[in-house]
Amino acid sequence: MEKKILLTDCPDCKGLIAQITNICQNQHLNIIKNNEFVDKHYGRFFMRTVIEGEFDDEKLLADLDLHLPEGSDRRLISSRNKRVVVLVTKEAHCIGDILMKSLYGGMDVEVCAVVSNYNSLEELVSKFDVPFHAIVQADLSREEHEDKILEVIAEYKPDYVILAKYMRILTPNFVAKYKNKLINIHHSFLPAFIGAKAYEQAFDRGVKMIGATAHFVNEHLDDGAIISQDIAHIDHAYNAEELAKAGRDVERSVLSRALQQVLGDKVFVYKNRTVVFK
Amino acid sequence: MEKKILLTDCPDCKGLIAQITNICQNQHLNIIKNNEFVDKHYGRFFMRTVIEGEFDDEKLLADLDLHLPEGSDRRLISSRNKRVVVLVTKEAHCIGDILMKSLYGGMDVEVCAVVSNYNSLEELVSKFDVPFHAIVQADLSREEHEDKILEVIAEYKPDYVILAKYMRILTPNFVAKYKNKLINIHHSFLPAFIGAKAYEQAFDRGVKMIGATAHFVNEHLDDGAIISQDIAHIDHAYNAEELAKAGRDVERSVLSRALQQVLGDKVFVYKNRTVVFK
Amino acid sequence: MEKKILLTDCPDCKGLIAQITNICQNQHLNIIKNNEFVDKHYGRFFMRTVIEGEFDDEKLLADLDLHLPEGSDRRLISSRNKRVVVLVTKEAHCIGDILMKSLYGGMDVEVCAVVSNYNSLEELVSKFDVPFHAIVQADLSREEHEDKILEVIAEYKPDYVILAKYMRILTPNFVAKYKNKLINIHHSFLPAFIGAKAYEQAFDRGVKMIGATAHFVNEHLDDGAIISQDIAHIDHAYNAEELAKAGRDVERSVLSRALQQVLGDKVFVYKNRTVVFK
Amino acid sequence: MEKKILLTDCPDCKGLIAQITNICQNQHLNIIKNNEFVDKHYGRFFMRTVIEGEFDDEKLLADLDLHLPEGSDRRLISSRNKRVVVLVTKEAHCIGDILMKSLYGGMDVEVCAVVSNYNSLEELVSKFDVPFHAIVQADLSREEHEDKILEVIAEYKPDYVILAKYMRILTPNFVAKYKNKLINIHHSFLPAFIGAKAYEQAFDRGVKMIGATAHFVNEHLDDGAIISQDIAHIDHAYNAEELAKAGRDVERSVLSRALQQVLGDKVFVYKNRTVVFK
């Protein structure tokens, strides 16, 4: 008996749950978990179905295509660890957490490689026997630099590319190549404090909490579909540096949670927003 | 078009979602929200289905009875405000919150009456034009006292009885009369600090957080099925009295959340635990 | 024996704690609680000292003035309930909470009056025997309307004016009259979602949490010194209306906490930020 | 200019803050941060003073001894990274976090060695070039086993011994050797779910949150002075294994926070409780 996940994303109409569950039932597949959501604002239906049984993938998908309305998207996903390439700059806390959890439990993922615009983190990454590629910016145009990075990433054919405190803004060209597959951790509760120096901005504003936001990257700065957010309460005694230090714990945990959701095929992206099932 | 909620609670077996949703579909009812959960440990299936359409209740239930396995429980509930009687002693924060929200928004409920073993809260309750019954203990045996309270409650035919800081332990006889309909707010994160003086116990133990637990009442002290829990962080500077003060905010919000879940027909009780759908 | 609070706010320099505590000691006053903070960024020292004993206020302040550096501000405050006037529009949750806590415990405050630009909340307020003034905008210029409100407020000589979901923007003229005495609850985690329709903005951005911010009001919209902030986690299933409903709980609790801090003389304001002692 | 921390813990009496800050002042030392707390229940005064200047330690301590009441304890601590030995069994998440933060930022500590009753974690620990000692229990009495561990620990002369998911109960003999220096992370919100299998206990009770508690170890099981606690909300869908998985995140972060507080000399222990300054 295999276990697969069916993701259905289609225009809302009557009877969708009955139809989809019937199709599974008719093929002697057992539904062991089901989540669905109707976005009434946009008239769209989302369903995540965990199915057990002996699969005839083609038949199942053909049956679905026959019954689902036009404009539907359905994917049948085998349970396996996703492959990711992680981009970093100099900070260790997010990549360290990902490597630790990928190897010792807590995140079902295969980290294929780490790519950086600096070589500061080579020692850390190599401890975990993961290839590290330092692609420094020196003497390269933004486009040349990105092309080299894209080349390295492409070799690994990753399911997702993670920006784990990669501190350079990517061009729309780069972003377009990994639409809905490029995940960033931003060091503020978006949409507040967009761009660099979020903690300096937070200090200047005198806020009483700091936050982090994991989101898909689109062509606008810090504007993509949000996956997960959280905050930590702080007080007047924190200067910008201490805010950044406290923030690292939030960044790490928010990125970790977002990745577990994405890697577990629990996230739909549409209209620059996400549906995240439990 | 009407809106109703179907609650199904039955032994787990294959095809339940398809069967139930089909039955709805066949009767031209539209499912606008669905939650389900399988407890594998106890082999039990739970489903909450929000349905829209023109209902033939008898036919729908008959169809369900035909197809659901033996040992099933299904209820079709019309959306209407539930009736509650609230028992209190002297503290105002929980009953005040319930009255305020019932009248000015935040809780869909009809508070039929407030019953107390003291008369301290009469003034507060009467502001909201809700009947207040002071049934003092003086000269009464525990049984006589409870009988009088039960008599008053019975007049109002409530869907639920809420113990909103009612500080007397109820006898199994009382509890049995309102099985799965009697909700208490306890002033600790259960199972820690059972019984009276929970904040004194918390102070003595030197804990760094205090909590509250909303639960159904069973025949054992503070042992019934938990609906909702939360905590507040505290530090060494809190004495027992300040713990109690901080705790009141948690008690109020935990009870409020639990009531909204119960009153919204989102809670199943079984095996001294709850399934609480979002 | 009396209890008073000494608030000192001065340029930072060596020996301030020793100097101030010595002055208290020499006048046979006992320090029962002390908090201090040095803002190194702005070179400013803040200290809150709870003192017990027999006070000669003039002598104490004169001694302090003799020893504190130029540019110092010190206030000796008798412990008594502060007087507040609350401005509201139509929403009951914040004013309801304030009234309930002022009367039944949880907030040490005297609500002198409630002023509104609508009369929707008159019934609620009058339950608590607090004067309610409806000053409708009809046919009045912004200035005329504000003048009428200012006139009513002035009669009550309040220590603070609370905007408990007062949904009209105040002019700089109004704000200037209650500098550092005008407290607002804003329905977002500032600086995100400034201005009206914060929940619609939040829905549009697809955030995964909503928040509230209590802040002093200055002449710029939603830009004053922040006192307290908090958030609630939400998911894709919330529409703008449900966001607003969930938000009300956060607004209520954030405003309540901020008020308890301000009313307890625990908050210093400077450079558009606050020091909030525990 | 040096920076040191003065920890004072003495019977409460009048004028302590003035006295201690005067002594510093007279020796031309500058107080850059000060926290104090009076436990009125036990009549005890606690003060943590961060001091800058040129120190004559002997003179400072002698002056303090001259003025502090009998039964006082005062320590002058140089700011340096504390030395710790970590005891583990098989779980990687806590020790992994400590190693990562000790090397790459987030925890100012020197991990001298890791000792385990299994060898499962040798590979992980050796990545970080930290000595790993597997001391298996086989064929050893509890006393012999502990003696071997104590011997290894003693070599490193640690400031603290951390039980980072060390799953064997220590004897009073062991505990006595590291009084107030032995820190454990327990996998529940104590005092609920004492002992082994806390997550199974939590599942059985049907709680809606799980927690973790960092505490000093005393001679009674899970009864020592609590340093830090936190919880995560969970729902009916978690089985005991999933509770344990979610719990690991809480355990890691609670232990991390507690260690930062202890290693930063911010924690006083007395009467089986702690004062933890910010």
PDB file of C-alpha atoms in Angstrom, chain C residues 49-265:
ATOM      1  CA  THR C  49      11.090  54.627  42.429  1.00  0.00           C
ATOM      2  CA  VAL C  50       8.301  53.467  44.677  1.00  0.00           C
ATOM      3  CA  ILE C  51       8.866  55.069  48.057  1.00  0.00           C
ATOM      4  CA  GLU C  52       7.289  54.591  51.464  1.00  0.00           C
ATOM      5  CA  GLY C  53       7.514  56.877  54.468  1.00  0.00           C
ATOM      6  CA  GLU C  54       6.573  60.292  55.730  1.00  0.00           C
ATOM      7  CA  PHE C  55       7.071  62.723  52.905  1.00  0.00           C
ATOM      8  CA  ASP C  56       8.148  66.349  52.862  1.00  0.00           C
ATOM      9  CA  ASP C  57       7.492  66.763  49.153  1.00  0.00           C
ATOM     10  CA  GLU C  58       9.040  70.196  48.811  1.00  0.00           C
ATOM     11  CA  LYS C  59      12.228  69.208  50.554  1.00  0.00           C
ATOM     12  CA  LEU C  60      12.550  66.008  48.548  1.00  0.00           C
ATOM     13  CA  LEU C  61      12.079  67.774  45.227  1.00  0.00           C
ATOM     14  CA  ALA C  62      14.407  70.613  46.225  1.00  0.00           C
ATOM     15  CA  ASP C  63      17.097  68.124  47.157  1.00  0.00           C
ATOM     16  CA  LEU C  64      16.656  66.366  43.846  1.00  0.00           C
ATOM     17  CA  ASP C  65      16.826  69.630  41.915  1.00  0.00           C
ATOM     18  CA  LEU C  66      20.057  70.451  43.698  1.00  0.00           C
ATOM     19  CA  HIS C  67      21.721  67.227  42.623  1.00  0.00           C
ATOM     20  CA  LEU C  68      20.201  66.261  39.278  1.00  0.00           C
ATOM     21  CA  PRO C  69      21.882  67.537  36.097  1.00  0.00           C
ATOM     22  CA  GLU C  70      20.391  70.304  33.999  1.00  0.00           C
ATOM     23  CA  GLY C  71      17.584  69.200  31.759  1.00  0.00           C
ATOM     24  CA  SER C  72      16.146  66.853  34.357  1.00  0.00           C
ATOM     25  CA  ASP C  73      12.511  66.166  34.903  1.00  0.00           C
ATOM     26  CA  ARG C  74      11.326  64.665  38.184  1.00  0.00           C
ATOM     27  CA  ARG C  75       7.792  64.118  39.411  1.00  0.00           C
ATOM     28  CA  LEU C  76       6.535  62.863  42.749  1.00  0.00           C
ATOM     29  CA  ILE C  77       3.166  61.227  42.306  1.00  0.00           C
ATOM     30  CA  SER C  78       0.671  60.258  44.953  1.00  0.00           C
ATOM     31  CA  SER C  79      -0.921  56.894  44.434  1.00  0.00           C
ATOM     32  CA  ARG C  80      -4.494  57.611  43.440  1.00  0.00           C
ATOM     33  CA  ASN C  81      -6.792  56.508  40.656  1.00  0.00           C
ATOM     34  CA  LYS C  82      -6.326  58.557  37.508  1.00  0.00           C
ATOM     35  CA  ARG C  83      -9.264  60.338  35.910  1.00  0.00           C
ATOM     36  CA  VAL C  84      -9.951  59.554  32.260  1.00  0.00           C
ATOM     37  CA  VAL C  85     -12.394  60.633  29.591  1.00  0.00           C
ATOM     38  CA  VAL C  86     -12.959  58.021  26.900  1.00  0.00           C
ATOM     39  CA  LEU C  87     -13.803  58.841  23.279  1.00  0.00           C
ATOM     40  CA  VAL C  88     -15.665  56.215  21.277  1.00  0.00           C
ATOM     41  CA  THR C  89     -17.565  55.830  18.045  1.00  0.00           C
ATOM     42  CA  LYS C  90     -19.752  52.733  17.680  1.00  0.00           C
ATOM     43  CA  GLU C  91     -17.785  49.722  18.818  1.00  0.00           C
ATOM     44  CA  ALA C  92     -18.447  48.431  22.328  1.00  0.00           C
ATOM     45  CA  HIS C  93     -15.616  46.008  23.031  1.00  0.00           C
ATOM     46  CA  CYS C  94     -12.935  48.421  24.331  1.00  0.00           C
ATOM     47  CA  ILE C  95     -15.153  50.804  26.281  1.00  0.00           C
ATOM     48  CA  GLY C  96     -17.107  47.844  27.655  1.00  0.00           C
ATOM     49  CA  ASP C  97     -13.920  46.292  28.960  1.00  0.00           C
ATOM     50  CA  ILE C  98     -12.749  49.555  30.516  1.00  0.00           C
ATOM     51  CA  LEU C  99     -16.085  50.161  32.237  1.00  0.00           C
ATOM     52  CA  MET C 100     -16.303  46.612  33.489  1.00  0.00           C
ATOM     53  CA  LYS C 101     -12.760  46.622  34.875  1.00  0.00           C
ATOM     54  CA  SER C 102     -13.046  50.094  36.387  1.00  0.00           C
ATOM     55  CA  LEU C 103     -16.098  48.996  38.323  1.00  0.00           C
ATOM     56  CA  TYR C 104     -15.450  45.310  39.055  1.00  0.00           C
ATOM     57  CA  GLY C 105     -11.680  45.126  39.273  1.00  0.00           C
ATOM     58  CA  GLY C 106      -8.756  44.908  36.912  1.00  0.00           C
ATOM     59  CA  MET C 107      -8.140  48.581  36.169  1.00  0.00           C
ATOM     60  CA  ASP C 108      -7.543  51.275  38.766  1.00  0.00           C
ATOM     61  CA  VAL C 109      -9.174  54.199  37.023  1.00  0.00           C
ATOM     62  CA  GLU C 110     -12.045  56.603  37.329  1.00  0.00           C
ATOM     63  CA  VAL C 111     -13.965  56.891  34.068  1.00  0.00           C
ATOM     64  CA  CYS C 112     -15.344  60.441  34.336  1.00  0.00           C
ATOM     65  CA  ALA C 113     -17.230  60.463  31.066  1.00  0.00           C
ATOM     66  CA  VAL C 114     -17.610  58.889  27.656  1.00  0.00           C
ATOM     67  CA  VAL C 115     -17.839  61.131  24.602  1.00  0.00           C
ATOM     68  CA  SER C 116     -18.932  59.875  21.199  1.00  0.00           C
ATOM     69  CA  ASN C 117     -19.615  61.181  17.713  1.00  0.00           C
ATOM     70  CA  TYR C 118     -22.604  58.766  17.642  1.00  0.00           C
ATOM     71  CA  ASN C 119     -25.145  57.794  20.243  1.00  0.00           C
ATOM     72  CA  SER C 120     -24.961  54.030  19.666  1.00  0.00           C
ATOM     73  CA  LEU C 121     -23.173  53.327  22.920  1.00  0.00           C
ATOM     74  CA  GLU C 122     -25.304  55.431  25.197  1.00  0.00           C
ATOM     75  CA  GLU C 123     -27.244  52.465  26.532  1.00  0.00           C
ATOM     76  CA  LEU C 124     -24.096  50.539  27.373  1.00  0.00           C
ATOM     77  CA  VAL C 125     -22.387  53.462  29.087  1.00  0.00           C
ATOM     78  CA  SER C 126     -25.420  54.460  31.091  1.00  0.00           C
ATOM     79  CA  LYS C 127     -25.614  50.960  32.590  1.00  0.00           C
ATOM     80  CA  PHE C 128     -22.442  51.897  34.434  1.00  0.00           C
ATOM     81  CA  ASP C 129     -23.716  55.277  35.618  1.00  0.00           C
ATOM     82  CA  VAL C 130     -21.080  57.138  33.666  1.00  0.00           C
ATOM     83  CA  PRO C 131     -22.050  60.381  31.855  1.00  0.00           C
ATOM     84  CA  PHE C 132     -22.356  59.894  28.095  1.00  0.00           C
ATOM     85  CA  HIS C 133     -22.037  62.818  25.696  1.00  0.00           C
ATOM     86  CA  ALA C 134     -23.073  62.292  22.081  1.00  0.00           C
ATOM     87  CA  ILE C 135     -21.593  65.066  19.985  1.00  0.00           C
ATOM     88  CA  VAL C 136     -22.653  64.296  16.447  1.00  0.00           C
ATOM     89  CA  GLN C 137     -20.758  65.690  13.521  1.00  0.00           C
ATOM     90  CA  ALA C 138     -23.775  66.726  11.458  1.00  0.00           C
ATOM     91  CA  ASP C 139     -23.577  70.292  10.172  1.00  0.00           C
ATOM     92  CA  LEU C 140     -20.378  70.939  12.070  1.00  0.00           C
ATOM     93  CA  SER C 141     -16.988  71.674  10.600  1.00  0.00           C
ATOM     94  CA  ARG C 142     -14.181  69.474  11.862  1.00  0.00           C
ATOM     95  CA  GLU C 143     -12.962  72.347  14.044  1.00  0.00           C
ATOM     96  CA  GLU C 144     -16.377  73.100  15.496  1.00  0.00           C
ATOM     97  CA  HIS C 145     -16.895  69.441  16.260  1.00  0.00           C
ATOM     98  CA  GLU C 146     -13.572  69.142  17.993  1.00  0.00           C
ATOM     99  CA  ASP C 147     -14.133  72.348  19.930  1.00  0.00           C
ATOM    100  CA  LYS C 148     -17.329  70.955  21.352  1.00  0.00           C
ATOM    101  CA  ILE C 149     -15.606  67.748  22.328  1.00  0.00           C
ATOM    102  CA  LEU C 150     -12.682  69.621  23.865  1.00  0.00           C
ATOM    103  CA  GLU C 151     -15.091  71.705  25.845  1.00  0.00           C
ATOM    104  CA  VAL C 152     -16.786  68.652  27.310  1.00  0.00           C
ATOM    105  CA  ILE C 153     -13.499  66.953  28.078  1.00  0.00           C
ATOM    106  CA  ALA C 154     -12.122  70.063  29.768  1.00  0.00           C
ATOM    107  CA  GLU C 155     -14.955  70.061  32.273  1.00  0.00           C
ATOM    108  CA  TYR C 156     -13.767  66.758  33.644  1.00  0.00           C
ATOM    109  CA  LYS C 157     -10.090  67.764  33.994  1.00  0.00           C
ATOM    110  CA  PRO C 158      -8.917  64.268  33.089  1.00  0.00           C
ATOM    111  CA  ASP C 159      -5.379  62.962  33.557  1.00  0.00           C
ATOM    112  CA  TYR C 160      -5.682  61.095  30.267  1.00  0.00           C
ATOM    113  CA  VAL C 161      -7.979  60.985  27.264  1.00  0.00           C
ATOM    114  CA  ILE C 162      -8.498  57.548  25.779  1.00  0.00           C
ATOM    115  CA  LEU C 163      -9.462  56.925  22.176  1.00  0.00           C
ATOM    116  CA  ALA C 164     -11.183  53.560  22.562  1.00  0.00           C
ATOM    117  CA  LYS C 165     -12.024  53.016  18.890  1.00  0.00           C
ATOM    118  CA  TYR C 166     -12.793  56.644  18.185  1.00  0.00           C
ATOM    119  CA  MET C 167     -12.798  56.478  14.412  1.00  0.00           C
ATOM    120  CA  ARG C 168     -12.181  60.105  13.467  1.00  0.00           C
ATOM    121  CA  ILE C 169      -8.753  61.606  12.922  1.00  0.00           C
ATOM    122  CA  LEU C 170      -7.972  64.404  15.362  1.00  0.00           C
ATOM    123  CA  THR C 171      -6.441  67.688  14.245  1.00  0.00           C
ATOM    124  CA  PRO C 172      -2.997  68.777  15.476  1.00  0.00           C
ATOM    125  CA  ASN C 173      -4.791  71.442  17.496  1.00  0.00           C
ATOM    126  CA  PHE C 174      -6.668  68.807  19.506  1.00  0.00           C
ATOM    127  CA  VAL C 175      -3.583  66.650  19.885  1.00  0.00           C
ATOM    128  CA  ALA C 176      -1.471  69.555  21.133  1.00  0.00           C
ATOM    129  CA  LYS C 177      -3.885  70.157  23.988  1.00  0.00           C
ATOM    130  CA  TYR C 178      -3.290  66.657  25.392  1.00  0.00           C
ATOM    131  CA  LYS C 179       0.364  66.017  24.584  1.00  0.00           C
ATOM    132  CA  ASN C 180       1.459  62.695  26.111  1.00  0.00           C
ATOM    133  CA  LYS C 181      -2.017  62.360  27.610  1.00  0.00           C
ATOM    134  CA  LEU C 182      -3.893  61.113  24.571  1.00  0.00           C
ATOM    135  CA  ILE C 183      -3.874  57.328  24.064  1.00  0.00           C
ATOM    136  CA  ASN C 184      -5.204  55.517  21.030  1.00  0.00           C
ATOM    137  CA  ILE C 185      -5.782  51.864  20.175  1.00  0.00           C
ATOM    138  CA  HIS C 186      -4.989  51.179  16.525  1.00  0.00           C
ATOM    139  CA  HIS C 187      -6.256  48.018  14.856  1.00  0.00           C
ATOM    140  CA  SER C 188      -2.999  46.748  13.369  1.00  0.00           C
ATOM    141  CA  PHE C 189       0.586  45.994  14.308  1.00  0.00           C
ATOM    142  CA  LEU C 190       1.986  49.423  13.489  1.00  0.00           C
ATOM    143  CA  PRO C 191       3.717  50.614  11.406  1.00  0.00           C
ATOM    144  CA  ALA C 192       1.863  48.212   9.094  1.00  0.00           C
ATOM    145  CA  PHE C 193      -1.620  49.166   7.939  1.00  0.00           C
ATOM    146  CA  ILE C 194      -1.792  52.804   8.944  1.00  0.00           C
ATOM    147  CA  GLY C 195      -5.139  54.599   8.714  1.00  0.00           C
ATOM    148  CA  ALA C 196      -8.632  53.301   8.205  1.00  0.00           C
ATOM    149  CA  LYS C 197      -9.663  49.831   7.054  1.00  0.00           C
ATOM    150  CA  ALA C 198      -6.663  48.120   8.579  1.00  0.00           C
ATOM    151  CA  TYR C 199      -8.354  44.713   8.437  1.00  0.00           C
ATOM    152  CA  GLU C 200      -9.204  45.111   4.760  1.00  0.00           C
ATOM    153  CA  GLN C 201      -5.581  46.018   4.160  1.00  0.00           C
ATOM    154  CA  ALA C 202      -4.511  42.964   6.150  1.00  0.00           C
ATOM    155  CA  PHE C 203      -6.831  40.708   4.182  1.00  0.00           C
ATOM    156  CA  ASP C 204      -5.534  42.085   0.892  1.00  0.00           C
ATOM    157  CA  ARG C 205      -1.938  41.482   1.904  1.00  0.00           C
ATOM    158  CA  GLY C 206      -2.672  37.908   2.953  1.00  0.00           C
ATOM    159  CA  VAL C 207      -0.972  38.198   6.341  1.00  0.00           C
ATOM    160  CA  LYS C 208      -0.934  35.283   8.777  1.00  0.00           C
ATOM    161  CA  MET C 209      -1.442  37.374  11.877  1.00  0.00           C
ATOM    162  CA  ILE C 210      -3.330  40.485  12.869  1.00  0.00           C
ATOM    163  CA  GLY C 211      -2.464  42.873  15.617  1.00  0.00           C
ATOM    164  CA  ALA C 212      -3.214  45.938  17.648  1.00  0.00           C
ATOM    165  CA  THR C 213      -1.110  48.825  18.892  1.00  0.00           C
ATOM    166  CA  ALA C 214      -1.748  51.176  21.802  1.00  0.00           C
ATOM    167  CA  HIS C 215       0.130  54.426  21.369  1.00  0.00           C
ATOM    168  CA  PHE C 216       0.229  58.046  22.371  1.00  0.00           C
ATOM    169  CA  VAL C 217      -1.200  60.280  19.682  1.00  0.00           C
ATOM    170  CA  ASN C 218       0.994  62.854  18.015  1.00  0.00           C
ATOM    171  CA  GLU C 219       0.302  65.140  15.078  1.00  0.00           C
ATOM    172  CA  HIS C 220       0.981  62.439  12.468  1.00  0.00           C
ATOM    173  CA  LEU C 221      -1.485  59.650  11.735  1.00  0.00           C
ATOM    174  CA  ASP C 222      -0.780  56.467  13.746  1.00  0.00           C
ATOM    175  CA  ASP C 223       2.777  57.602  14.321  1.00  0.00           C
ATOM    176  CA  GLY C 224       2.966  58.396  18.047  1.00  0.00           C
ATOM    177  CA  ALA C 225       5.035  56.649  20.705  1.00  0.00           C
ATOM    178  CA  ILE C 226       4.031  52.990  21.033  1.00  0.00           C
ATOM    179  CA  ILE C 227       3.089  51.685  24.488  1.00  0.00           C
ATOM    180  CA  SER C 228       2.002  48.107  23.813  1.00  0.00           C
ATOM    181  CA  GLN C 229       1.435  45.766  20.877  1.00  0.00           C
ATOM    182  CA  ASP C 230       0.258  42.245  20.359  1.00  0.00           C
ATOM    183  CA  ILE C 231      -0.940  39.912  17.630  1.00  0.00           C
ATOM    184  CA  ALA C 232      -3.187  36.932  17.053  1.00  0.00           C
ATOM    185  CA  HIS C 233      -2.360  34.217  14.561  1.00  0.00           C
ATOM    186  CA  ILE C 234      -4.910  33.820  11.791  1.00  0.00           C
ATOM    187  CA  ASP C 235      -5.074  31.688   8.660  1.00  0.00           C
ATOM    188  CA  HIS C 236      -6.399  31.752   5.101  1.00  0.00           C
ATOM    189  CA  ALA C 237      -9.950  31.027   6.241  1.00  0.00           C
ATOM    190  CA  TYR C 238     -10.499  34.493   7.725  1.00  0.00           C
ATOM    191  CA  ASN C 239     -12.213  37.103   5.571  1.00  0.00           C
ATOM    192  CA  ALA C 240     -11.903  40.795   6.406  1.00  0.00           C
ATOM    193  CA  GLU C 241     -14.924  40.677   8.698  1.00  0.00           C
ATOM    194  CA  GLU C 242     -13.607  37.677  10.626  1.00  0.00           C
ATOM    195  CA  LEU C 243     -10.231  39.376  10.884  1.00  0.00           C
ATOM    196  CA  ALA C 244     -11.978  42.352  12.458  1.00  0.00           C
ATOM    197  CA  LYS C 245     -13.805  40.064  14.882  1.00  0.00           C
ATOM    198  CA  ALA C 246     -10.630  38.263  15.922  1.00  0.00           C
ATOM    199  CA  GLY C 247      -8.919  41.627  16.085  1.00  0.00           C
ATOM    200  CA  ARG C 248     -11.328  42.978  18.640  1.00  0.00           C
ATOM    201  CA  ASP C 249      -9.971  40.577  21.252  1.00  0.00           C
ATOM    202  CA  VAL C 250      -6.439  41.796  20.591  1.00  0.00           C
ATOM    203  CA  GLU C 251      -7.474  45.456  20.598  1.00  0.00           C
ATOM    204  CA  ARG C 252      -9.243  45.068  23.920  1.00  0.00           C
ATOM    205  CA  SER C 253      -6.370  43.310  25.639  1.00  0.00           C
ATOM    206  CA  VAL C 254      -3.636  45.548  24.208  1.00  0.00           C
ATOM    207  CA  LEU C 255      -5.480  48.718  25.224  1.00  0.00           C
ATOM    208  CA  SER C 256      -6.198  47.259  28.642  1.00  0.00           C
ATOM    209  CA  ARG C 257      -2.541  46.412  29.222  1.00  0.00           C
ATOM    210  CA  ALA C 258      -1.337  49.796  27.958  1.00  0.00           C
ATOM    211  CA  LEU C 259      -3.773  51.619  30.201  1.00  0.00           C
ATOM    212  CA  GLN C 260      -2.725  49.662  33.247  1.00  0.00           C
ATOM    213  CA  GLN C 261       0.878  50.621  32.517  1.00  0.00           C
ATOM    214  CA  VAL C 262       0.114  54.298  31.923  1.00  0.00           C
ATOM    215  CA  LEU C 263      -2.314  54.573  34.844  1.00  0.00           C
ATOM    216  CA  GLY C 264       0.260  52.917  37.088  1.00  0.00           C
ATOM    217  CA  ASP C 265       2.809  55.646  36.219  1.00  0.00           C
TER     218      ASP C 265
END
